[in-house]
Coordinates of C-alpha atoms and ligand atoms in Angstrom, one line a residue:
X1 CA 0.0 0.0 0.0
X2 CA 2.8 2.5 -0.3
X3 CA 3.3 5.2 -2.4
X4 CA 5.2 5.3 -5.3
X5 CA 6.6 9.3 -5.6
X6 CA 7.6 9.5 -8.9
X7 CA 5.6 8.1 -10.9
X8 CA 3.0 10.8 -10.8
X9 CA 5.6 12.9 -12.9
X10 CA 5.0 12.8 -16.9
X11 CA 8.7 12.7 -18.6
X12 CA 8.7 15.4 -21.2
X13 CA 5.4 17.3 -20.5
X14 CA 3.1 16.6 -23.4
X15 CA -0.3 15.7 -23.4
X16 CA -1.4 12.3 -24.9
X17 CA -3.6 14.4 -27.0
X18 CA -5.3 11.8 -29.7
X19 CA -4.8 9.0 -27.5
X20 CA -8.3 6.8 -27.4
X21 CA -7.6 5.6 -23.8
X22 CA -7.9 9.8 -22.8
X23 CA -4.7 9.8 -21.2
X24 CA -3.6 10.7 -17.8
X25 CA -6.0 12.3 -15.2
X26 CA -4.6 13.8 -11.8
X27 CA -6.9 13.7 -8.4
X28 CA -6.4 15.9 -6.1
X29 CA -7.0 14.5 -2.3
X30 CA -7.6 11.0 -1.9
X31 CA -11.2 11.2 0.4
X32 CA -13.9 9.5 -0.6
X33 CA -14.9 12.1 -3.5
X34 CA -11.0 11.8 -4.9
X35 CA -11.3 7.7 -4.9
X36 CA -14.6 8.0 -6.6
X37 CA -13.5 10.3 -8.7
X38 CA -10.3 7.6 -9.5
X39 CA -12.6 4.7 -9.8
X40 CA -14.9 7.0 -12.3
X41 CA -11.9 7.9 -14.7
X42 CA -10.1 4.7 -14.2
X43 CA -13.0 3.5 -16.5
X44 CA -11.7 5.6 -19.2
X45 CA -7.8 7.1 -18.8
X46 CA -4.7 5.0 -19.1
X47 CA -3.6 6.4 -15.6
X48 CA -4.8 8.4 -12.6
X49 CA -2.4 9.8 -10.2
X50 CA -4.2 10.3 -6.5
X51 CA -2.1 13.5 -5.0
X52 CA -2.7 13.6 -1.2
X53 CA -1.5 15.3 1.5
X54 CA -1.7 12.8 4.3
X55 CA 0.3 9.4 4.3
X56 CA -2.3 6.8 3.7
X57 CA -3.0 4.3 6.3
X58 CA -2.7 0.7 5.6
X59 CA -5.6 -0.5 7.8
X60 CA -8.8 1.6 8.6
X61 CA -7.7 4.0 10.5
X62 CA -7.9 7.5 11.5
X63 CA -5.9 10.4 9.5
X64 CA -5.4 14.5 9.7
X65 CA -7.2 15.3 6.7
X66 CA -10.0 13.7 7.4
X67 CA -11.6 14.4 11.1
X68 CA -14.5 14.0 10.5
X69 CA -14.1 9.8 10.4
X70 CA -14.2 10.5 13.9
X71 CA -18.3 10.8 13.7
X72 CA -21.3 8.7 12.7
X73 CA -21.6 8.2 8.5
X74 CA -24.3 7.0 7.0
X75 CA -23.9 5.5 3.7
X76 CA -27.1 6.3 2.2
X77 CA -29.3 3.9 -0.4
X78 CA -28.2 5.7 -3.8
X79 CA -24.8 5.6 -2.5
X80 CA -23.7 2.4 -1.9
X81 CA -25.5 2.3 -5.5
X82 CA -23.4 4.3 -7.2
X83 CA -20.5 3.4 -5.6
X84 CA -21.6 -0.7 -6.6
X85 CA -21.3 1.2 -10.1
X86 CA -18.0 2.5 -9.9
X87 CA -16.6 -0.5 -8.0
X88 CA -18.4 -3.6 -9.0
X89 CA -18.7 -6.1 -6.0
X90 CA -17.6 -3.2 -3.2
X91 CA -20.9 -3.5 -1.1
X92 CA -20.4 -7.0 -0.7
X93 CA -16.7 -6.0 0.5
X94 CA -18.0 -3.6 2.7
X95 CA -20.6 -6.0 3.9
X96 CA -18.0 -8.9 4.7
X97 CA -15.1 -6.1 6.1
X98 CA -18.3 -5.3 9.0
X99 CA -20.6 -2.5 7.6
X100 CA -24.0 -3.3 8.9
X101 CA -27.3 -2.9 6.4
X102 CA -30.5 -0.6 8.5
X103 CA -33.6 -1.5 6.8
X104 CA -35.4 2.2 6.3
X105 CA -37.3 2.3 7.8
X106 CA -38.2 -0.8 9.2
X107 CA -34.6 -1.4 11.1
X108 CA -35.0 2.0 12.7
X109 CA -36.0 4.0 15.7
X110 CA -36.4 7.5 13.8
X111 CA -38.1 10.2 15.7
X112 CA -38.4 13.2 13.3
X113 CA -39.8 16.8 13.9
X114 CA -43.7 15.2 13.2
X115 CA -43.2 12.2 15.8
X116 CA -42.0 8.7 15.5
X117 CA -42.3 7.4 12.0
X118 CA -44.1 4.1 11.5
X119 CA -41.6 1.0 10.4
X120 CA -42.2 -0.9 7.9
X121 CA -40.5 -2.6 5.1
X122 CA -39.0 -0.8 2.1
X123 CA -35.7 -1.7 -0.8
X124 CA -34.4 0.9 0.6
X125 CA -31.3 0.0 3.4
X126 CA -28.4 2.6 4.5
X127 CA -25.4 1.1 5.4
X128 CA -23.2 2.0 8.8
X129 CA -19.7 1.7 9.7
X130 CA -16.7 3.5 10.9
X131 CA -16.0 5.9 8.5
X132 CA -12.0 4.7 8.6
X133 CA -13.5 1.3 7.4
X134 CA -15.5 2.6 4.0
X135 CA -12.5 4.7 3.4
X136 CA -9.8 1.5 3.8
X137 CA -11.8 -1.1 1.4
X138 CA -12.5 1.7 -1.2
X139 CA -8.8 2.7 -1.0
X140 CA -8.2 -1.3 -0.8
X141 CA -10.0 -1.2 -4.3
X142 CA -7.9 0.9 -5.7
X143 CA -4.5 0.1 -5.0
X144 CA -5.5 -3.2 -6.6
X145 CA -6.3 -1.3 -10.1
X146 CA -3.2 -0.9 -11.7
X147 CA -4.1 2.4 -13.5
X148 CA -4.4 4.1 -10.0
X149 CA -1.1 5.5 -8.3
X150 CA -1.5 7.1 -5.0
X151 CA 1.0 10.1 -4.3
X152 CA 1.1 10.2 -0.7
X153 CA 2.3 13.3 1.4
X154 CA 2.2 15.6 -1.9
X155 CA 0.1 18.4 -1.4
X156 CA -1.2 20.3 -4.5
X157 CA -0.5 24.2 -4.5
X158 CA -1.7 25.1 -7.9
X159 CA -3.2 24.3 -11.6
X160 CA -0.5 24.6 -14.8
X161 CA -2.8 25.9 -17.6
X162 CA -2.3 26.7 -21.2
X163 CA -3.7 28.1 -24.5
X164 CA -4.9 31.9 -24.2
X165 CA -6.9 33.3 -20.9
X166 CA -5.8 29.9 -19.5
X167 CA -8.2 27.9 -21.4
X168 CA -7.1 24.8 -20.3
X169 CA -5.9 23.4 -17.6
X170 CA -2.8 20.7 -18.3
X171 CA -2.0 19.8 -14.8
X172 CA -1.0 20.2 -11.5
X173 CA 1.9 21.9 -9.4
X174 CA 2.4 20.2 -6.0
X175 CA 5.3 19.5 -3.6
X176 CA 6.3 16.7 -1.3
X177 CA 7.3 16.6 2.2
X178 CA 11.1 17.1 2.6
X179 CA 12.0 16.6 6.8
X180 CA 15.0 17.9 5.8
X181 CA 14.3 21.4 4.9
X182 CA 13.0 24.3 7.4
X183 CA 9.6 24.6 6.9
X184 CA 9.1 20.4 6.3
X185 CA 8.4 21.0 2.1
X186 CA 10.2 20.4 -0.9
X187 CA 10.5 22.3 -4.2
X188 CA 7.4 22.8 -6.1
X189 CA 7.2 20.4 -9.3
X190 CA 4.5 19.8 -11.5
X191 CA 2.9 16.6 -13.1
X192 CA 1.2 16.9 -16.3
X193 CA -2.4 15.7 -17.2
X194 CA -5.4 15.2 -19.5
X195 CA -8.0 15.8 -16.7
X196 CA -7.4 17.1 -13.1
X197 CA -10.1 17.1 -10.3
X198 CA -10.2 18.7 -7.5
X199 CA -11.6 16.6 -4.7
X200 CA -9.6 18.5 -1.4
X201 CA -12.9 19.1 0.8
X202 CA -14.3 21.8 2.0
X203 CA -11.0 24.1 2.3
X204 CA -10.6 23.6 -1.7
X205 CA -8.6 26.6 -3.2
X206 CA -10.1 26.1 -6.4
X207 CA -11.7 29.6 -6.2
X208 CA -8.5 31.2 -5.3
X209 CA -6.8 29.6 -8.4
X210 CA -9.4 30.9 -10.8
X211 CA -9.4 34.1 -9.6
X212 CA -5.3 34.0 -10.2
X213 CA -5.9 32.9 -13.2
X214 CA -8.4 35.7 -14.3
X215 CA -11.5 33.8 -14.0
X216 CA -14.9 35.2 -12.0
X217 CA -14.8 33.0 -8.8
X218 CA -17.8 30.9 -7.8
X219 CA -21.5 32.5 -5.5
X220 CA -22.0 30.8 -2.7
X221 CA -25.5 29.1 -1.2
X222 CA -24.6 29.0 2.6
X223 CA -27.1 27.7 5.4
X224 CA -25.3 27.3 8.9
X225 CA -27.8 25.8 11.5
X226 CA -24.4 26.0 13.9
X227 CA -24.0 22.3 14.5
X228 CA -21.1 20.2 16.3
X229 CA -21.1 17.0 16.7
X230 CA -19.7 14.7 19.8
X231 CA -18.8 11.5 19.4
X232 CA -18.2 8.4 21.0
X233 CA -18.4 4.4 20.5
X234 CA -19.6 2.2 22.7
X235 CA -19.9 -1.8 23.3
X236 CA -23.5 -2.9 24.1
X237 CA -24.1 -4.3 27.4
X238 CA -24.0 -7.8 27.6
X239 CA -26.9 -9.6 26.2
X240 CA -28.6 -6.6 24.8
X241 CA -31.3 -7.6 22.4
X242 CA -33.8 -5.4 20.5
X243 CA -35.8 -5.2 17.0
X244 CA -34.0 -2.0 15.6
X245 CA -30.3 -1.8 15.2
X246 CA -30.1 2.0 14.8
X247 CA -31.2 5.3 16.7
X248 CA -32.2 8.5 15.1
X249 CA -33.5 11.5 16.9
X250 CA -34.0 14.5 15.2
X251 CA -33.8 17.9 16.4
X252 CA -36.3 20.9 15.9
X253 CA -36.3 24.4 16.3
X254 CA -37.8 24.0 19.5
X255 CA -35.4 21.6 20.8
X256 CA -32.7 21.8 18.9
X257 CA -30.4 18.8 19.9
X258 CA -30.2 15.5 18.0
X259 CA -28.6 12.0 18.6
X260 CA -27.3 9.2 16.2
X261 CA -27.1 5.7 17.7
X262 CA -25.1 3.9 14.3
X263 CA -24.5 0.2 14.2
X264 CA -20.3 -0.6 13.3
X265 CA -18.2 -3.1 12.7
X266 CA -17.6 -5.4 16.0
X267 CA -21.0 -5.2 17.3
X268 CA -20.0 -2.1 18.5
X269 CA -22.2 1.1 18.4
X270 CA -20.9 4.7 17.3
X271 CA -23.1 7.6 19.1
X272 CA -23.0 11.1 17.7
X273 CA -24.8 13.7 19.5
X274 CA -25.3 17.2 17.8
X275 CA -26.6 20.6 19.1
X276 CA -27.5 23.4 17.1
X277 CA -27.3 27.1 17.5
X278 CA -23.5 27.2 18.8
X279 CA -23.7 25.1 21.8
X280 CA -21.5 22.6 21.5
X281 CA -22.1 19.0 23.4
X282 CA -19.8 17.6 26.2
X283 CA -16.8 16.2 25.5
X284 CA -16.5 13.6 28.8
X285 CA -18.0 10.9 29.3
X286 CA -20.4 11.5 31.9
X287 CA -21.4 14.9 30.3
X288 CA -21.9 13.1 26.9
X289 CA -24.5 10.6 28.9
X290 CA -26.0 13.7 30.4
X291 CA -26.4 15.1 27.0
X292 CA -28.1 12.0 25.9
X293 CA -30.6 12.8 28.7
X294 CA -32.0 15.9 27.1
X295 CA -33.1 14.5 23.7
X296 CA -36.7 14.3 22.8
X297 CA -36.7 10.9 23.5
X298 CA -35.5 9.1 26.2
X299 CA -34.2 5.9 24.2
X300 CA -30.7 6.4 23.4
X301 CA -30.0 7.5 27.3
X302 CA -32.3 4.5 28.2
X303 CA -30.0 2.7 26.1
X304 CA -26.6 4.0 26.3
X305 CA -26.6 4.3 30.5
X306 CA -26.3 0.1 30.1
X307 CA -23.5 0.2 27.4
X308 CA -20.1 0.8 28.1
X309 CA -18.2 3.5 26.4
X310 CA -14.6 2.7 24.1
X311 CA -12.2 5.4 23.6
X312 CA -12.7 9.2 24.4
X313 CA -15.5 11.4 23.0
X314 CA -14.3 13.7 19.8
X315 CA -15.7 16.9 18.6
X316 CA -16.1 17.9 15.4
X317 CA -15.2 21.2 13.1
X318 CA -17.0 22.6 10.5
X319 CA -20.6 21.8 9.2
X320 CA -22.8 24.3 7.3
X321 CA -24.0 24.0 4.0
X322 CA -21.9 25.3 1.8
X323 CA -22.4 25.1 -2.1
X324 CA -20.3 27.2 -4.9
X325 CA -21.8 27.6 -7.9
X326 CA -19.6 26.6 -10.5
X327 CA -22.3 25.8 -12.9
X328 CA -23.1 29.0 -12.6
X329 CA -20.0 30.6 -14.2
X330 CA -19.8 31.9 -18.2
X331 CA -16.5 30.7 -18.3
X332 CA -14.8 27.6 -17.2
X333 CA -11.3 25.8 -18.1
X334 CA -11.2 23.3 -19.9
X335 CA -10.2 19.3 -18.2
X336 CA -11.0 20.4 -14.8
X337 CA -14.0 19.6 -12.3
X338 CA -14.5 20.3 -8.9
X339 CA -16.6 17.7 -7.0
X340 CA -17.0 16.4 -3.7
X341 CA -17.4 18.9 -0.3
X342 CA -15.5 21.2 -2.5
X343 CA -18.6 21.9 -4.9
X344 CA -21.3 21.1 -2.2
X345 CA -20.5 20.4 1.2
X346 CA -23.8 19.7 3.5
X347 CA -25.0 19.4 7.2
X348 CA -23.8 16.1 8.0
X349 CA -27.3 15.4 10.1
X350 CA -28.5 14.4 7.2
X351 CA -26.1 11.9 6.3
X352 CA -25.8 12.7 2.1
X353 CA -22.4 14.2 1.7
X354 CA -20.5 10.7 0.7
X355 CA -23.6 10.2 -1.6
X356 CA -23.0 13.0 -3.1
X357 CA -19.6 12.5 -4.1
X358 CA -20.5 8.7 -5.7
X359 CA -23.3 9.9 -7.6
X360 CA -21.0 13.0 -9.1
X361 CA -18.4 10.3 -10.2
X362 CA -21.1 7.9 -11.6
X363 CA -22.0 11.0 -13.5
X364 CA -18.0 11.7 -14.3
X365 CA -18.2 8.0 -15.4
X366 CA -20.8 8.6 -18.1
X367 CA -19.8 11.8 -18.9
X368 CA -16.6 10.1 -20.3
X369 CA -18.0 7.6 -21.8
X370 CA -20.6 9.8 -23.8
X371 CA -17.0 11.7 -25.0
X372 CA -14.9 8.8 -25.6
X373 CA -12.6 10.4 -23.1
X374 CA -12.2 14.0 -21.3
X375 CA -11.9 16.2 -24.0
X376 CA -15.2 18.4 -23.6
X377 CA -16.2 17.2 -20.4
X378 CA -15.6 19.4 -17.5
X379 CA -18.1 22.7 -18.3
X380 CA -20.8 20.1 -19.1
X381 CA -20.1 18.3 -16.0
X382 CA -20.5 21.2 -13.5
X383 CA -24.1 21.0 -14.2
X384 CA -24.3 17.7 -13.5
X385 CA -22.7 17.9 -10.4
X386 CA -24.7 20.8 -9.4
X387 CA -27.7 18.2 -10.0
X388 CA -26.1 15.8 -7.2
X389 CA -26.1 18.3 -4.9
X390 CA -29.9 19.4 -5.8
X391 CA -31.0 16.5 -4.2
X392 CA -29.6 16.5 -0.8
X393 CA -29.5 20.4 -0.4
X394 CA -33.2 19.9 -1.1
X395 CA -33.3 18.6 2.1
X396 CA -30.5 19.1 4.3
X397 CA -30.1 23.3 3.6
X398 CA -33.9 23.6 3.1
X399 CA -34.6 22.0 6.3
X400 CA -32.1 23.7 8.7
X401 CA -33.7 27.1 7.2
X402 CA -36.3 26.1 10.2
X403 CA -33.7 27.0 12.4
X404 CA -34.0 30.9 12.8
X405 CA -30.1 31.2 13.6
X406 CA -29.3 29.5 10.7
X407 CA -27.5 32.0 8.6
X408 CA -28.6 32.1 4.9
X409 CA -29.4 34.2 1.7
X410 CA -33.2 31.9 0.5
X411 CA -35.4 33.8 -1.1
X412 CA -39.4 33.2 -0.9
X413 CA -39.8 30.4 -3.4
X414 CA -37.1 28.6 -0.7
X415 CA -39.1 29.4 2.6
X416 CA -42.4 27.9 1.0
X417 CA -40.9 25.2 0.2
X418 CA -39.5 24.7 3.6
X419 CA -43.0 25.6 5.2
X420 CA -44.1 22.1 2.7
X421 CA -41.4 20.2 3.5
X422 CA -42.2 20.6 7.8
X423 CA -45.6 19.2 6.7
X424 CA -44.8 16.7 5.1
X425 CA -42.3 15.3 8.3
X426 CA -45.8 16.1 10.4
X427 CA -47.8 14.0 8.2
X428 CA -44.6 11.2 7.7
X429 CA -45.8 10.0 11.5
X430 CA -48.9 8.4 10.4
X431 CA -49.1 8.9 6.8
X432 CA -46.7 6.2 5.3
X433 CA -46.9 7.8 1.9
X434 CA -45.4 11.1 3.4
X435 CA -43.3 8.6 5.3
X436 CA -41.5 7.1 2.1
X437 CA -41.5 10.4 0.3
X438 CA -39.1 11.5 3.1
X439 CA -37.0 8.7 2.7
X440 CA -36.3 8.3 -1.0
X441 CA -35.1 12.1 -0.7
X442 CA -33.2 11.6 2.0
X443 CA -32.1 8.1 0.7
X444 CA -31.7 10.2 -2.6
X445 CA -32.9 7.9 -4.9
X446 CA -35.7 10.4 -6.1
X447 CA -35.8 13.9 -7.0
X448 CA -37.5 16.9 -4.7
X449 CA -40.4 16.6 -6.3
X450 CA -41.0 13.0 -4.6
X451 CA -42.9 15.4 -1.6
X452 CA -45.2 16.2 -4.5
X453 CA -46.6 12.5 -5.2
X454 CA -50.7 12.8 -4.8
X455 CA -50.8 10.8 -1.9
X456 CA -48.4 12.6 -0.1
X457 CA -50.0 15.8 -1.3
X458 CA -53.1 14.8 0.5
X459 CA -52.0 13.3 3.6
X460 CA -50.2 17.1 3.9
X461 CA -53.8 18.8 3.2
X462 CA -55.6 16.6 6.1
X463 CA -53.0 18.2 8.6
X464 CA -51.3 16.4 11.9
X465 CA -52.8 14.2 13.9
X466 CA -52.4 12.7 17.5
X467 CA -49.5 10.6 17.5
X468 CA -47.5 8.3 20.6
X469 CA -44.8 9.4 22.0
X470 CA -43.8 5.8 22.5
X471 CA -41.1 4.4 20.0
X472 CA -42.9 1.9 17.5
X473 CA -42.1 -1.5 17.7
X474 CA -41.9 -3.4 14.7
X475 CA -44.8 -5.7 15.1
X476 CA -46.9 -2.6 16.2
X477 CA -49.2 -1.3 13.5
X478 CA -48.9 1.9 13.2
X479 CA -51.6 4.3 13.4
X480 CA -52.7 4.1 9.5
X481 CA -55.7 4.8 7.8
X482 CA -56.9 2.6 5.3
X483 CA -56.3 5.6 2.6
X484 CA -52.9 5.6 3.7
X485 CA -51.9 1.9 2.7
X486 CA -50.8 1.7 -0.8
Ligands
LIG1 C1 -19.1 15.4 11.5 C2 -19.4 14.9 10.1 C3 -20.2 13.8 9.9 C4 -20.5 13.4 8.6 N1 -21.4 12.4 8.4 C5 -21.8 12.0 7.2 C6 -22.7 10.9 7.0 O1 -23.3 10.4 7.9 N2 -22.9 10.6 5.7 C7 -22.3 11.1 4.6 O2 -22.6 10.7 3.5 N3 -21.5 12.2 4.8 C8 -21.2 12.6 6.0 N4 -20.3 13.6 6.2 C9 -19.7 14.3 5.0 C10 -18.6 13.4 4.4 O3 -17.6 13.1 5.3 C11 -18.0 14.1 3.1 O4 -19.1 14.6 2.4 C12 -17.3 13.1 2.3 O5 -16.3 12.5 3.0 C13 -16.7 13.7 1.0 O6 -15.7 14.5 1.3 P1 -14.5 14.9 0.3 O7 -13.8 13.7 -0.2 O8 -15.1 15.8 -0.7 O9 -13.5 15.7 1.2 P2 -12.6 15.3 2.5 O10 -13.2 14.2 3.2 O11 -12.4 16.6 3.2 O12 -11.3 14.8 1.8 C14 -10.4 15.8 1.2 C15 -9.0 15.1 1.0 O13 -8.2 16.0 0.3 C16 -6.9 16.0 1.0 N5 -6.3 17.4 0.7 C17 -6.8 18.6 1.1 N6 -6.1 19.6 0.6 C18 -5.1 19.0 -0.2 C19 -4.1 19.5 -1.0 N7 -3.9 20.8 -1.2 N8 -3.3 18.6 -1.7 C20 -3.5 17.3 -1.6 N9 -4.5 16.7 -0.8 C21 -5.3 17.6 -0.1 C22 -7.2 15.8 2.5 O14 -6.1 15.4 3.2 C23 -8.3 14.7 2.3 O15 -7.8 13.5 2.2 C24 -20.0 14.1 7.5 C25 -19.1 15.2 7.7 C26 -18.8 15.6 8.9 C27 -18.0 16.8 9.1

């Protein structure tokens, strides 16, 4: 699994221009969006050079440029899809390596702003793990394709460009660690390619370089419901049985503090508890159970008091929803794409962000092979990475606009929709219509206008209705009307 420096470097410069097989394409940052991104244009390039910062770890474990591994992810429905697309076989792999399937919503506990939502049986199943574990058999993946070369402890500081008003970009500058020099880095060099993406996460420079470059730099959407997350894993007492193997309790603008019990490799549990509004929640053990306490429900505490907690409790950095429109822009260079947190990074509550990323790249993927390789790709492609967002910022930034701290620029059109979209969680407690229209947009396996389906239109025009405080069991029927049943 180690790195091979050199071989990211092209030997005379030139561009395979004319090649069928499109060449070589650069990565920058080797998260989830970057090996996605390799995987994509493995498909079609005769090499893809991964630049990361970090020095990959062999097993899954925990690295600086990604913290957030530290908290519960949720690998949602059309993830695991698209990333089954990219890398035949690798749900199976993350299956047998210890990620655990949650029925949705019939493996769940998931108390959302309307109440408890009914369980029942659906296709649709997120997955759950440590985050260091999706990252290890995805990287696994590709340090078995022999296209893919990961340049570890490179970091990229710039984009080499040519033809006039930079038109194009034609690779990458970066620069290795060097211990031996003063401030740890060595020279600058570059490495030449037919198609470079930027995949670095949410501190991408990409707007800084266009802006160098002459270009108009990127608007920004940006909703901050001021969440941090703690985090902790726990084993499960001894004996513990139940019907669910997964927690979710939502905040609301009324009591804005949510909790994540997520099901992980080694029977173990990984609890991530969020507050809103610029608290931030306990970091000890004892204040993390106390923090439990206050959620809307008592079930996780009920549940957590009995378990016994493994390792410390971790905080995390920054969440808001950020997008930058780069679809947006009149002009964009040539053989480069942004994708990843970089283009559209989200509140994690909602779990979409790695979905995200493997749907962009399935889209990358046929992209390519629409072109027959990268030549005319990348403006087109902005679009349809701006689509992949659509679907999660439809619910994720549109939802925390209920938060009134939540700092954001939506207009009228936004706020209605948001008004909706809080009746159709009320309605999702008895009406299993609204019920599943919530999940396949937050499974994102449909578009927004899933909340618009008749039946979920009507259950929203009969209003709320009394509904039990109580968790639902799955043998429990819940409170349906025959209307309701499809
Ligand atoms: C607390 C928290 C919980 C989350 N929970 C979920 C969840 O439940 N479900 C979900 O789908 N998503 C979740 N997410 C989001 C998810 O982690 C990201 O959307 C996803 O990992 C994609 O990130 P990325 O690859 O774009 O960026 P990152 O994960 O930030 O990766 C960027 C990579 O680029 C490298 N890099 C940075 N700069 C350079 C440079 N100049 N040169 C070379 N390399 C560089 C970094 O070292 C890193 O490896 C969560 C996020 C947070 C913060």
């Amino acid at each position: 699994m180690s790195s091979r420096p050199d071989t990211g470097r092209r030997a005379g410069g030139g561009r395979s221009g004319g090649r069928a097989a499109g060449g070589q394409a650069v990565v920058l940052g080797a998260g989830l969006a970057g090996m996605f991104a390799a995987a994509a244009l493995s498909r079609h390039m005769e090499r893809v050079v991964v630049v990361e910062r970090d020095r990959l770890p062999e097993g899954p474990e925990w690295r600086r440029g990604v913290p957030q591994s530290r908290h519960a992810h949720n690998l949602m429905t059309a993830g695991h899809t698209a990333m089954n697309r990219l890398l035949p076989g690798v749900r199976d792999e993350l299956r047998d390596a210890g990620m655990v399937e949650v029925g949705m919503p019939r493996d769940m506990l998931l108390l959302t702003a309307g109440g408890w939502m009914p369980r029942f049986t659906t296709p649709l199943f997120m997955m759950t793990s440590s985050r260091d574990l999706i990252d290890w058999v995805v990287r696994d993946r590709l340090h078995a394709d022999p296209k893919v070369e990961f340049l570890e402890e490179t970091e990229a500081v710039g984009l080499l460009t040519e033809g006039p008003r930079h038109a194009e970009v034609r690779g990458v500058r970066v620069r290795g660690r060097d211990a031996s020099r003063e401030a740890g880095r060595g020279e600058p060099y570059e490495i030449e390619a037919d198609f470079v993406v930027d995949a670095t996460g949410r501190r991408s420079r990409t707007p800084e370089w266009l802006r160098a470059m002459g270009y108009e730099t990127p608007s920004e959407s940006v909703v901050d419901a001021q969440v941090a997350y703690s985090t902790c894993v726990f084993d499960p007492p001894p004996g513990h049985e139940a019907d669910w193997n997964c927690v979710l309790l939502q905040s609301t603008p009324d009591a804005p503090r949510q909790g994540i019990l997520n099901p992980i490799e080694g029977g173990r549990w990984m609890v991530s508890l969020a507050a809103m509004g610029g608290e931030r929640p306990p970091l000890d053990h004892d204040g993390f159970l106390g923090y439990a306490r206050t959620l809307r429900s008592p079930v996780l505490y009920d549940t957590l008091v009995k378990a016994r907690p493994v390792g410390p409790v971790h905080g995390s950095g920054r969440t808001e929803n950020r997008r930058r429109h780069y679809e947006r822009l009149r002009r964009w260079p040539e053989r480069f794409l942004v994708l990843g947190d970089g283009a559209g990074a989200l509140n994690p509550s909602y779990g979409q962000g790695m979905s995200v990323a493997a749907c962009s790249a399935v889209a990358l993927d046929e992209a390519l092979a629409a072109a027959g390789g990268p030549a005319g790709v990348a403006s087109g492609m902005r679009k349809k990475v701006a689509r992949c967002i659509d679907t999660a910022w439809a619910i994720a930034a549109t939802g925390d606009l209920g938060y009134p701290w939540a700092i954001n620029d939506a207009g009228l059109s936004t706020r209605m929709k948001l008004r909706y979209l809080y009746r159709v969680v009320g309605a999702s407690a008895w009406s299993k219509p609204a019920a599943r229209a919530l999940l396949d947009l937050n499974q994102m396996v449909s578009s927004p206008a899933a909340v618009f389906r008749p039946r979920v239109v009507t259950a929203v025009m009969r209003g709320s209705r009394q509904v039990s405080d109580l968790p639902p069991a799955l043998a429990e029927r819940p409170p349906l009307t025959h209307a309701d049943l499809p």
